[in-house]
Amino acid sequence: MARPTPLSGFPEWLPTGRVVEQHVLDVLRRTFELHGFAGIETRAVEPLDQLLRKGETSKEVYVLRRLQEEGTADGGAEQAAAGLGLHFDLTVPLARYVIENAGRLTFPFRRYQIQKVWRGERPQDGRFREFTQADIDVVGQSTLPYHLEVELPLVIAAAFAALAEIGVPPVRILVNNRKVMEGFSRGLGLEDVEAVLRSVDKLDKVGPEGVTALLAAEAGASPDQAAAMLELAGVHGDDATVVDRVRDLARRLEIQDEMLDLGLTELHQLISAASRRAPGTVVADLKIARGLDYYTGSVYETVLVGHEQLGSICSGGRYDALATDGSTTYPGVGLSIGVSRLVSRLLSAGLVEATRAVPSAVLVAVVDEESRAASDEVAAGLRGRGIPVEVAPTAAKFGKQIRYADRRGIPFVWFPSAGDEPAAHQVKDIRSGEQAEADPTTWQPPAQDLHPRAVPGGGGPGAA
Amino acid sequence: MARPTPLSGFPEWLPTGRVVEQHVLDVLRRTFELHGFAGIETRAVEPLDQLLRKGETSKEVYVLRRLQEEGTADGGAEQAAAGLGLHFDLTVPLARYVIENAGRLTFPFRRYQIQKVWRGERPQDGRFREFTQADIDVVGQSTLPYHLEVELPLVIAAAFAALAEIGVPPVRILVNNRKVMEGFSRGLGLEDVEAVLRSVDKLDKVGPEGVTALLAAEAGASPDQAAAMLELAGVHGDDATVVDRVRDLARRLEIQDEMLDLGLTELHQLISAASRRAPGTVVADLKIARGLDYYTGSVYETVLVGHEQLGSICSGGRYDALATDGSTTYPGVGLSIGVSRLVSRLLSAGLVEATRAVPSAVLVAVVDEESRAASDEVAAGLRGRGIPVEVAPTAAKFGKQIRYADRRGIPFVWFPSAGDEPAAHQVKDIRSGEQAEADPTTWQPPAQDLHPRAVPGGGGPGAA
């Protein structure tokens, strides 16, 4: 085949990039499990009618068709009728999984899910057609206490705190509460809350004048009402005084609304807990609206500090009706990390890099093909003690075998004893050139050389 | 939504099933990395023309289409022209990845890859439309030494040896060598080797008479020639004498063929090494042909002992031309584990089960909502020492909180000190009922309770 070119929107990493991605995924999994989230996977496909329930996403869906569907009598017709598409997020599948298995799950159901999703969008920087998401959600049966809206962004904060040591920049988790916006909006006399939210959500894109125009056109807002909404949207801060400022604003504008009060009490609770448990990471930002109309309480967006133009790398919120089976409603709160968007930036900006491309800490040299079994035996012994090892592919001259290890980034080369004397084994650190006798039953590489690691990069591109 | 029903051929596990699957995947990853295989992932899609190079797989491919492809000027036309399908294995993507990145990889390239694949086949027991494969391959540039054909099945043997402790039945890796079959066949005077291999490959399905008929019809074999091929196919054994038996057979039939000799030397090398390093696991079975025409050396199939009717759970072989870019050819040898087929059987037969459905080892009780922060603090401290913890969702009566932990399978409930005295913390093992004072800065659960584990099951169905 001719040299193929990469497919736009479908990112792939070289082995070093995968080391970085795998480290990120391992940290996420570990953090989620420490917080009691159970891992699940769902199938990649969902019935089209489920995927298209929200009209706005319809254009993003990849539809599946069996190549020879017409020709098969068995599943073709049934499947074409059902219509399957690739999932574009992990929330629609979660809702379906919860309803399907409700009787076999315990609630509140705490789950994490790390999988690929697909969207037929136009690819651009940080926006892919295939990408990995890492989601955490807690789903209740009929009820879901508010404190989970406090806990979930703190789990995300803990995950990113753990990622800081490999060079991932700090994050800022921006939070708001739909009840505050809705109560404030109604208190102002603007009843089409959805239109208000949609307009405010565009603030970063169209600026204050644009939002004022949108609010007038779509929500019938007067210049004063629009100015008040913009004043609310301008409030932000990482301590509880932010709530006082909204209260002051409401008092000045003579807004009284029960939902606003409830929302502010909630937001106060979140910001207080966050400033104690993850100081500086969680910031109230009253302009965060999130376009999606199913959020009903807290909403979250997350930026990588210094890379704000990348957009949100972790978003979510509270939804009172994640799913319903007719008799029971399942409220939920969740956040979704855009792993591919994050890793792509970590690699392209050289923020994180891998110490080597291969797992092997040791290359066992081969004296000659007749004694390959002796090298295999040394390798098996080292592996039995948890040391990743490969055996040289050919019994070339030792200099060539050392260069082979060097090219792969393998730090140690093992020279097996030619005879039966165990003391005659030697191991060479090919970085320092130091060579010493070593006992295959006890020798250990330094801990930092045992596995490839993700480490802070030089800052320049090239890790990918 | 009405209660959805599972989609045939698209398996999903409950959280306990996922604990088992995740353990299997972790063991595979660890084993592959100990042997120096680097993990990669490739995109889920490949151009259709690449997927359809082998005509026989065409009916299995799922083709993608963007729902509103017609309506978009940007990528629609280009994409429809290119035509994308979901990969049906991890070998086609590997070949493409190697060619695309040849200049940035070091050869022999040792990689493992654990991903979902899709085939639009009719679902049946152990045969899915979406399933997880775990592949290892070594790809050389122009050359690839034979000893890798010895090493790879031994890596698989090591992986299954590590899985035995959770209750996975032993495996038998059946090996053969295409050179033996090809040399023997030509030595007999049967020149259409592909037809011979295809016929012998059906032995288990159609029996010896059926194969005799097939050999006559498709390869023009006389009754004597067919009988000789069947005699070869009947040879099996796990020590080097199996090679002697083939040599004796060839001598008796006066077959002389260089390729046969080379194949037997290779097979002897494999069986000798295997009987030393994984005694009883690797068995030469001269009827293993593998239908696919790209294998050129060793071929492998693997059965789960006691579950042979499930079919092969790990297959592969040597291919001299995995990929070629016109100037360079890349030979490879690889094996692919059908993880979903394996896990599905482990769960449905109750061979392996999970100790619990949730990661949490501890539920921290909440005295009242006012003191939730104190419980959160205990939880954070325990997590900081690597103990998975969740905090009770409501400050119900302790009896109710204990029942909550019990329902989730969480072994310990922590009762935080009401005041400031650390000595007043108590922890209860809810299985034994034992309760004792505990220091949140030092307490550890027993190692076997720290994480959910996969363990041998009772043998009856129900683990899923």
CSV table of N, CA, C and O in Angstrom, one decimal, chain A residues 1 3-4 12-14 18 22 26 29 33-37 39 41-44 58 61-68 74 79 96-97 99 108 116 120 122 129-130 147 277 324-325 359-360 372 376 383 388-389 393 408, chain B residues 1 3 12-14 18 22 26 29 33-37 39 41-44 58 61-68 74 79 96-97 99 108 116 120 122 129-130 147 277 324-325 359-360 372 376 383 388-389 393 408:
chain,number,residue,atom,x,y,z
A,1,MET,N,0.8,-1.2,0.0
A,1,MET,CA,0.0,0.0,0.0
A,1,MET,C,0.9,1.2,0.0
A,1,MET,O,2.0,1.2,0.6
A,3,ARG,N,2.1,4.9,1.2
A,3,ARG,CA,2.1,5.5,2.5
A,3,ARG,C,0.8,6.2,2.8
A,3,ARG,O,0.5,7.2,2.2
A,4,PRO,N,0.0,5.7,3.8
A,4,PRO,CA,-1.3,6.4,4.1
A,4,PRO,C,-1.1,7.7,4.8
A,4,PRO,O,-0.1,7.8,5.5
A,12,GLU,N,-4.3,9.7,16.5
A,12,GLU,CA,-3.6,8.5,17.0
A,12,GLU,C,-2.2,9.0,17.5
A,12,GLU,O,-1.6,10.0,17.0
A,13,TRP,N,-1.7,8.3,18.5
A,13,TRP,CA,-0.4,8.6,19.1
A,13,TRP,C,0.6,7.6,18.7
A,13,TRP,O,0.3,6.4,18.6
A,14,LEU,N,1.8,8.1,18.7
A,14,LEU,CA,3.0,7.1,18.6
A,14,LEU,C,3.1,6.5,20.0
A,14,LEU,O,2.5,7.0,21.0
A,18,ARG,N,1.3,7.5,23.6
A,18,ARG,CA,0.4,6.6,24.3
A,18,ARG,C,0.8,6.4,25.7
A,18,ARG,O,-0.1,6.2,26.6
A,22,GLN,N,-1.9,7.0,28.5
A,22,GLN,CA,-2.1,5.9,29.4
A,22,GLN,C,-1.9,6.3,30.9
A,22,GLN,O,-2.7,5.9,31.8
A,26,ASP,N,-4.7,6.2,33.7
A,26,ASP,CA,-4.5,5.5,34.9
A,26,ASP,C,-4.8,6.4,36.1
A,26,ASP,O,-5.4,5.9,37.1
A,29,ARG,N,-8.6,6.8,36.4
A,29,ARG,CA,-9.2,5.6,37.0
A,29,ARG,C,-8.9,5.5,38.5
A,29,ARG,O,-9.9,5.2,39.2
A,33,GLU,N,-11.8,5.6,41.4
A,33,GLU,CA,-12.0,4.4,42.2
A,33,GLU,C,-11.8,4.8,43.7
A,33,GLU,O,-12.5,4.3,44.6
A,34,LEU,N,-10.8,5.6,44.0
A,34,LEU,CA,-10.6,6.1,45.4
A,34,LEU,C,-11.9,6.8,45.9
A,34,LEU,O,-12.1,6.8,47.1
A,35,HIS,N,-12.7,7.4,45.0
A,35,HIS,CA,-13.9,8.0,45.4
A,35,HIS,C,-15.1,7.1,45.3
A,35,HIS,O,-16.2,7.6,45.3
A,36,GLY,N,-14.9,5.9,45.1
A,36,GLY,CA,-16.0,4.9,45.1
A,36,GLY,C,-16.8,4.8,43.8
A,36,GLY,O,-18.0,4.4,43.8
A,37,PHE,N,-16.3,5.3,42.7
A,37,PHE,CA,-16.9,5.2,41.4
A,37,PHE,C,-16.6,3.8,40.8
A,37,PHE,O,-15.4,3.5,40.7
A,39,GLY,N,-16.3,1.3,37.6
A,39,GLY,CA,-16.1,1.4,36.2
A,39,GLY,C,-17.1,0.6,35.4
A,39,GLY,O,-17.3,-0.6,35.7
A,41,GLU,N,-18.4,-0.1,31.1
A,41,GLU,CA,-18.4,0.2,29.7
A,41,GLU,C,-19.7,-0.1,29.1
A,41,GLU,O,-20.4,-1.0,29.4
A,42,THR,N,-20.1,0.7,28.1
A,42,THR,CA,-21.3,0.4,27.4
A,42,THR,C,-20.9,0.2,25.9
A,42,THR,O,-19.9,0.6,25.5
A,43,ARG,N,-21.8,-0.5,25.2
A,43,ARG,CA,-21.6,-0.7,23.7
A,43,ARG,C,-21.4,0.7,23.0
A,43,ARG,O,-21.9,1.7,23.5
A,44,ALA,N,-20.8,0.6,21.9
A,44,ALA,CA,-20.5,1.9,21.1
A,44,ALA,C,-21.7,2.4,20.4
A,44,ALA,O,-21.8,3.5,20.0
A,58,SER,N,-28.3,16.0,16.1
A,58,SER,CA,-28.5,15.1,15.0
A,58,SER,C,-27.5,15.1,14.0
A,58,SER,O,-27.1,14.1,13.4
A,61,VAL,N,-24.2,12.7,14.4
A,61,VAL,CA,-24.2,11.3,14.6
A,61,VAL,C,-23.7,10.5,13.4
A,61,VAL,O,-24.0,10.8,12.2
A,62,TYR,N,-22.8,9.5,13.6
A,62,TYR,CA,-22.4,8.5,12.6
A,62,TYR,C,-23.4,7.4,12.6
A,62,TYR,O,-23.6,6.7,13.7
A,63,VAL,N,-24.0,7.1,11.5
A,63,VAL,CA,-25.0,6.0,11.4
A,63,VAL,C,-24.3,4.8,10.8
A,63,VAL,O,-23.4,4.9,10.0
A,64,LEU,N,-24.6,3.6,11.3
A,64,LEU,CA,-24.0,2.4,10.9
A,64,LEU,C,-24.9,1.7,9.8
A,64,LEU,O,-26.1,1.7,10.0
A,65,ARG,N,-24.2,1.0,8.9
A,65,ARG,CA,-24.9,0.2,7.9
A,65,ARG,C,-24.1,-1.0,7.7
A,65,ARG,O,-22.9,-0.8,7.5
A,66,ARG,N,-24.6,-2.2,7.7
A,66,ARG,CA,-23.8,-3.3,7.3
A,66,ARG,C,-23.6,-3.3,5.8
A,66,ARG,O,-24.6,-3.0,5.0
A,67,LEU,N,-22.4,-3.6,5.4
A,67,LEU,CA,-22.1,-3.4,4.0
A,67,LEU,C,-23.0,-4.1,3.1
A,67,LEU,O,-23.4,-3.6,2.0
A,68,GLN,N,-23.4,-5.4,3.4
A,68,GLN,CA,-24.2,-6.2,2.6
A,68,GLN,C,-25.6,-6.4,3.2
A,68,GLN,O,-26.2,-7.4,3.1
A,74,ASP,N,-31.3,-12.3,7.7
A,74,ASP,CA,-31.4,-12.5,9.1
A,74,ASP,C,-31.6,-11.2,9.9
A,74,ASP,O,-32.7,-10.8,10.3
A,79,GLN,N,-32.4,-4.6,11.8
A,79,GLN,CA,-31.5,-3.6,12.2
A,79,GLN,C,-31.7,-2.3,11.5
A,79,GLN,O,-31.6,-1.2,12.1
A,96,ARG,N,-29.6,5.0,29.3
A,96,ARG,CA,-30.2,3.8,28.9
A,96,ARG,C,-29.8,2.6,29.7
A,96,ARG,O,-30.6,1.8,30.1
A,97,TYR,N,-28.5,2.6,30.1
A,97,TYR,CA,-27.9,1.5,31.0
A,97,TYR,C,-28.6,1.5,32.3
A,97,TYR,O,-29.0,0.4,32.8
A,99,ILE,N,-31.7,2.6,33.1
A,99,ILE,CA,-33.1,2.2,33.0
A,99,ILE,C,-33.1,0.6,32.7
A,99,ILE,O,-33.8,-0.1,33.3
A,108,PRO,N,-27.6,5.7,45.4
A,108,PRO,CA,-27.1,6.4,44.2
A,108,PRO,C,-26.0,5.6,43.5
A,108,PRO,O,-25.1,5.0,44.2
A,116,LYS,N,-14.2,5.7,23.9
A,116,LYS,CA,-14.3,6.6,22.7
A,116,LYS,C,-15.7,7.0,22.5
A,116,LYS,O,-16.7,6.3,22.7
A,120,GLY,N,-19.6,13.5,14.0
A,120,GLY,CA,-19.2,13.8,12.6
A,120,GLY,C,-19.1,15.3,12.4
A,120,GLY,O,-19.5,15.8,11.4
A,122,ARG,N,-16.9,19.0,11.9
A,122,ARG,CA,-15.7,19.4,11.2
A,122,ARG,C,-14.5,19.5,12.2
A,122,ARG,O,-14.6,20.2,13.2
A,129,ARG,N,-13.3,13.9,15.6
A,129,ARG,CA,-14.4,13.1,15.2
A,129,ARG,C,-14.5,11.8,16.0
A,129,ARG,O,-15.5,11.2,16.2
A,130,GLU,N,-13.3,11.4,16.5
A,130,GLU,CA,-13.2,10.3,17.4
A,130,GLU,C,-12.4,10.7,18.6
A,130,GLU,O,-11.3,11.2,18.4
A,147,HIS,N,-25.4,17.7,48.0
A,147,HIS,CA,-24.0,17.6,48.3
A,147,HIS,C,-23.1,16.9,47.3
A,147,HIS,O,-21.9,17.1,47.2
A,277,ARG,N,-11.3,22.6,50.5
A,277,ARG,CA,-10.7,21.3,50.1
A,277,ARG,C,-9.9,21.4,48.8
A,277,ARG,O,-9.0,20.6,48.5
A,324,THR,N,-35.9,8.5,32.7
A,324,THR,CA,-37.1,8.1,33.4
A,324,THR,C,-37.7,6.9,32.7
A,324,THR,O,-37.6,6.8,31.5
A,325,ASP,N,-38.3,6.0,33.5
A,325,ASP,CA,-38.9,4.8,32.8
A,325,ASP,C,-40.4,4.9,33.0
A,325,ASP,O,-41.1,3.9,32.9
A,359,PRO,N,8.1,-0.5,27.0
A,359,PRO,CA,8.1,-0.9,28.4
A,359,PRO,C,9.4,-1.4,29.0
A,359,PRO,O,9.7,-1.3,30.2
A,360,SER,N,10.2,-2.0,28.1
A,360,SER,CA,11.4,-2.7,28.6
A,360,SER,C,12.4,-1.9,29.3
A,360,SER,O,12.8,-0.8,28.8
A,372,ARG,N,20.6,-18.7,23.0
A,372,ARG,CA,19.4,-17.9,23.2
A,372,ARG,C,18.6,-18.3,24.4
A,372,ARG,O,18.0,-17.5,25.1
A,376,ASP,N,16.9,-16.2,27.3
A,376,ASP,CA,15.4,-16.3,27.6
A,376,ASP,C,15.2,-16.6,29.1
A,376,ASP,O,14.2,-16.1,29.7
A,383,ARG,N,11.5,-11.0,34.7
A,383,ARG,CA,10.0,-10.7,34.6
A,383,ARG,C,9.3,-11.3,35.8
A,383,ARG,O,8.3,-10.6,36.2
A,388,PRO,N,10.2,-5.4,33.4
A,388,PRO,CA,9.9,-5.6,31.9
A,388,PRO,C,11.2,-5.8,31.1
A,388,PRO,O,12.1,-5.0,31.2
A,389,VAL,N,11.2,-6.8,30.3
A,389,VAL,CA,12.4,-7.2,29.7
A,389,VAL,C,12.1,-7.7,28.2
A,389,VAL,O,11.1,-8.3,28.0
A,393,PRO,N,16.9,-9.3,19.5
A,393,PRO,CA,16.3,-10.0,18.3
A,393,PRO,C,17.4,-10.8,17.6
A,393,PRO,O,17.0,-11.9,17.0
A,408,ARG,N,15.9,2.2,21.2
A,408,ARG,CA,14.6,2.0,21.8
A,408,ARG,C,14.5,2.7,23.1
A,408,ARG,O,13.4,2.7,23.7
B,1,MET,N,-38.4,6.9,28.9
B,1,MET,CA,-38.3,5.9,27.9
B,1,MET,C,-38.7,4.5,28.5
B,1,MET,O,-38.6,4.3,29.7
B,3,ARG,N,-38.5,0.6,29.3
B,3,ARG,CA,-37.3,-0.2,29.6
B,3,ARG,C,-36.7,-0.8,28.3
B,3,ARG,O,-37.4,-1.6,27.6
B,12,GLU,N,-22.8,-6.2,27.2
B,12,GLU,CA,-22.4,-5.3,28.3
B,12,GLU,C,-22.4,-6.0,29.6
B,12,GLU,O,-23.2,-6.9,29.8
B,13,TRP,N,-21.6,-5.6,30.5
B,13,TRP,CA,-21.5,-6.2,31.8
B,13,TRP,C,-22.1,-5.3,32.9
B,13,TRP,O,-21.9,-4.0,32.8
B,14,LEU,N,-22.6,-5.9,33.9
B,14,LEU,CA,-22.9,-5.1,35.2
B,14,LEU,C,-21.6,-4.8,35.8
B,14,LEU,O,-20.5,-5.4,35.5
B,18,ARG,N,-17.8,-6.2,35.0
B,18,ARG,CA,-16.7,-5.3,34.6
B,18,ARG,C,-15.5,-5.5,35.5
B,18,ARG,O,-14.3,-5.4,35.0
B,22,GLN,N,-12.1,-6.2,33.8
B,22,GLN,CA,-11.0,-5.2,34.0
B,22,GLN,C,-9.7,-6.0,34.6
B,22,GLN,O,-8.6,-5.7,34.2
B,26,ASP,N,-6.2,-6.1,32.9
B,26,ASP,CA,-5.0,-5.6,33.6
B,26,ASP,C,-3.9,-6.7,33.6
B,26,ASP,O,-2.7,-6.4,33.4
B,29,ARG,N,-2.4,-6.7,30.0
B,29,ARG,CA,-1.5,-5.5,29.9
B,29,ARG,C,-0.2,-5.7,30.6
B,29,ARG,O,0.9,-5.5,30.0
B,33,GLU,N,3.5,-6.0,28.8
B,33,GLU,CA,4.5,-5.0,29.1
B,33,GLU,C,5.7,-5.6,29.7
B,33,GLU,O,6.9,-5.2,29.4
B,34,LEU,N,5.6,-6.7,30.5
B,34,LEU,CA,6.7,-7.4,31.1
B,34,LEU,C,7.6,-8.0,29.9
B,34,LEU,O,8.8,-8.2,30.1
B,35,HIS,N,6.9,-8.3,28.8
B,35,HIS,CA,7.6,-8.8,27.7
B,35,HIS,C,8.0,-7.8,26.7
B,35,HIS,O,8.4,-8.1,25.5
B,36,GLY,N,7.9,-6.5,27.0
B,36,GLY,CA,8.5,-5.5,26.2
B,36,GLY,C,7.5,-5.0,25.0
B,36,GLY,O,8.0,-4.4,24.1
B,37,PHE,N,6.3,-5.3,25.1
B,37,PHE,CA,5.3,-4.9,24.1
B,37,PHE,C,4.8,-3.5,24.5
B,37,PHE,O,4.4,-3.3,25.6
B,39,GLY,N,2.1,-0.5,24.3
B,39,GLY,CA,0.7,-0.3,24.0
B,39,GLY,C,0.4,0.8,23.0
B,39,GLY,O,1.0,1.9,23.1
B,41,GLU,N,-3.0,2.5,20.5
B,41,GLU,CA,-4.4,2.4,20.1
B,41,GLU,C,-4.5,3.0,18.7
B,41,GLU,O,-3.8,3.9,18.4
B,42,THR,N,-5.3,2.4,17.9
B,42,THR,CA,-5.6,3.0,16.6
B,42,THR,C,-7.0,3.5,16.5
B,42,THR,O,-7.9,3.0,17.3
B,43,ARG,N,-7.3,4.4,15.6
B,43,ARG,CA,-8.7,4.9,15.4
B,43,ARG,C,-9.6,3.7,15.1
B,43,ARG,O,-9.1,2.6,14.6
B,44,ALA,N,-10.9,3.8,15.4
B,44,ALA,CA,-11.8,2.7,15.1
B,44,ALA,C,-12.2,2.5,13.6
B,44,ALA,O,-12.7,1.5,13.3
B,58,SER,N,-15.8,-9.0,3.5
B,58,SER,CA,-16.6,-7.8,3.2
B,58,SER,C,-18.0,-7.8,3.8
B,58,SER,O,-18.5,-6.7,4.2
B,61,VAL,N,-18.4,-6.0,7.5
B,61,VAL,CA,-18.0,-4.6,7.8
B,61,VAL,C,-19.2,-3.7,8.1
B,61,VAL,O,-20.1,-3.7,7.3
B,62,TYR,N,-19.0,-2.9,9.1
B,62,TYR,CA,-20.0,-1.8,9.3
B,62,TYR,C,-19.5,-0.5,8.7
B,62,TYR,O,-18.4,-0.1,8.9
B,63,VAL,N,-20.3,0.0,7.8
B,63,VAL,CA,-19.9,1.2,7.1
B,63,VAL,C,-20.5,2.4,7.8
B,63,VAL,O,-21.6,2.3,8.3
B,64,LEU,N,-19.8,3.5,7.9
B,64,LEU,CA,-20.2,4.7,8.5
B,64,LEU,C,-20.8,5.7,7.5
B,64,LEU,O,-20.3,5.9,6.4
B,65,ARG,N,-21.8,6.4,8.0
B,65,ARG,CA,-22.3,7.5,7.2
B,65,ARG,C,-22.7,8.6,8.2
B,65,ARG,O,-23.3,8.4,9.2
B,66,ARG,N,-22.4,9.9,7.9
B,66,ARG,CA,-22.8,11.0,8.7
B,66,ARG,C,-24.3,11.2,8.4
B,66,ARG,O,-24.7,11.2,7.3
B,67,LEU,N,-25.1,11.4,9.5
B,67,LEU,CA,-26.5,11.4,9.3
B,67,LEU,C,-26.9,12.5,8.3
B,67,LEU,O,-27.8,12.2,7.5
B,68,GLN,N,-26.3,13.6,8.4
B,68,GLN,CA,-26.7,14.7,7.4
B,68,GLN,C,-25.6,15.0,6.4
B,68,GLN,O,-25.4,16.1,6.1
B,74,ASP,N,-18.6,20.7,3.7
B,74,ASP,CA,-17.2,20.5,4.1
B,74,ASP,C,-16.6,19.1,3.9
B,74,ASP,O,-15.9,18.9,2.9
B,79,GLN,N,-15.5,12.5,2.4
B,79,GLN,CA,-15.6,11.3,3.3
B,79,GLN,C,-16.4,10.2,2.6
B,79,GLN,O,-16.0,9.1,2.6
B,96,ARG,N,-1.5,-0.7,8.6
B,96,ARG,CA,-1.6,0.7,8.2
B,96,ARG,C,-0.8,1.6,9.1
B,96,ARG,O,-0.1,2.5,8.6
B,97,TYR,N,-0.9,1.4,10.4
B,97,TYR,CA,-0.1,2.2,11.4
B,97,TYR,C,1.4,2.1,11.1
B,97,TYR,O,2.1,3.1,11.2
B,99,ILE,N,3.0,1.2,8.3
B,99,ILE,CA,3.4,1.9,7.1
B,99,ILE,C,3.4,3.4,7.3
B,99,ILE,O,4.3,4.1,6.9
B,108,PRO,N,12.6,-4.7,15.3
B,108,PRO,CA,11.2,-5.2,15.3
B,108,PRO,C,10.3,-4.4,16.2
B,108,PRO,O,10.7,-4.2,17.4
B,116,LYS,N,-11.9,-2.4,21.1
B,116,LYS,CA,-13.1,-3.0,20.5
B,116,LYS,C,-13.0,-3.2,19.0
B,116,LYS,O,-12.3,-2.3,18.3
B,120,GLY,N,-20.4,-7.3,11.5
B,120,GLY,CA,-21.8,-7.4,11.3
B,120,GLY,C,-22.3,-8.8,11.1
B,120,GLY,O,-23.1,-9.1,10.2
B,122,ARG,N,-24.0,-12.6,12.3
B,122,ARG,CA,-25.1,-13.0,13.1
B,122,ARG,C,-24.6,-13.4,14.4
B,122,ARG,O,-23.8,-14.3,14.6
B,129,ARG,N,-21.1,-8.9,17.8
B,129,ARG,CA,-21.0,-7.9,16.7
B,129,ARG,C,-20.0,-6.8,17.2
B,129,ARG,O,-19.4,-6.1,16.4
B,130,GLU,N,-19.9,-6.6,18.5
B,130,GLU,CA,-18.9,-5.7,19.1
B,130,GLU,C,-18.2,-6.5,20.2
B,130,GLU,O,-18.8,-7.1,21.0
B,147,HIS,N,12.7,-17.1,15.9
B,147,HIS,CA,12.5,-17.3,17.3
B,147,HIS,C,11.3,-16.5,17.9
B,147,HIS,O,10.8,-16.9,19.0
B,277,ARG,N,9.5,-24.3,28.8
B,277,ARG,CA,9.0,-23.1,29.5
B,277,ARG,C,7.6,-23.0,29.9
B,277,ARG,O,7.2,-22.3,30.7
B,324,THR,N,3.2,-3.8,3.1
B,324,THR,CA,4.3,-3.4,2.3
B,324,THR,C,4.0,-2.0,1.7
B,324,THR,O,2.9,-1.6,1.5
B,325,ASP,N,5.1,-1.2,1.6
B,325,ASP,CA,4.9,0.1,1.1
B,325,ASP,C,5.5,0.3,-0.3
B,325,ASP,O,5.8,1.3,-0.7
B,359,PRO,N,-15.8,0.0,44.1
B,359,PRO,CA,-14.4,0.0,44.5
B,359,PRO,C,-14.3,0.3,46.0
B,359,PRO,O,-13.3,-0.1,46.6
B,360,SER,N,-15.3,1.0,46.6
B,360,SER,CA,-15.2,1.4,48.0
B,360,SER,C,-14.9,0.3,49.0
B,360,SER,O,-15.7,-0.7,49.1
B,372,ARG,N,-21.3,16.8,57.9
B,372,ARG,CA,-20.8,16.0,56.7
B,372,ARG,C,-19.4,16.4,56.4
B,372,ARG,O,-18.6,15.5,56.0
B,376,ASP,N,-16.3,14.0,55.3
B,376,ASP,CA,-15.6,14.2,54.1
B,376,ASP,C,-14.1,14.2,54.4
B,376,ASP,O,-13.2,13.7,53.6
B,383,ARG,N,-8.4,8.2,51.6
B,383,ARG,CA,-8.0,8.2,50.1
B,383,ARG,C,-6.6,8.6,49.9
B,383,ARG,O,-5.9,8.0,49.1
B,388,PRO,N,-9.9,3.2,48.9
B,388,PRO,CA,-11.2,3.7,48.2
B,388,PRO,C,-12.3,3.9,49.2
B,388,PRO,O,-12.6,3.0,50.0
B,389,VAL,N,-12.9,5.1,49.2
B,389,VAL,CA,-13.9,5.4,50.2
B,389,VAL,C,-15.0,6.1,49.6
B,389,VAL,O,-14.8,7.0,48.7
B,393,PRO,N,-24.6,8.8,51.6
B,393,PRO,CA,-25.3,9.8,50.8
B,393,PRO,C,-26.3,10.6,51.7
B,393,PRO,O,-26.5,11.7,51.4
B,408,ARG,N,-24.3,-2.6,49.0
B,408,ARG,CA,-23.2,-2.3,48.0
B,408,ARG,C,-22.0,-3.3,48.1
B,408,ARG,O,-21.1,-3.3,47.3
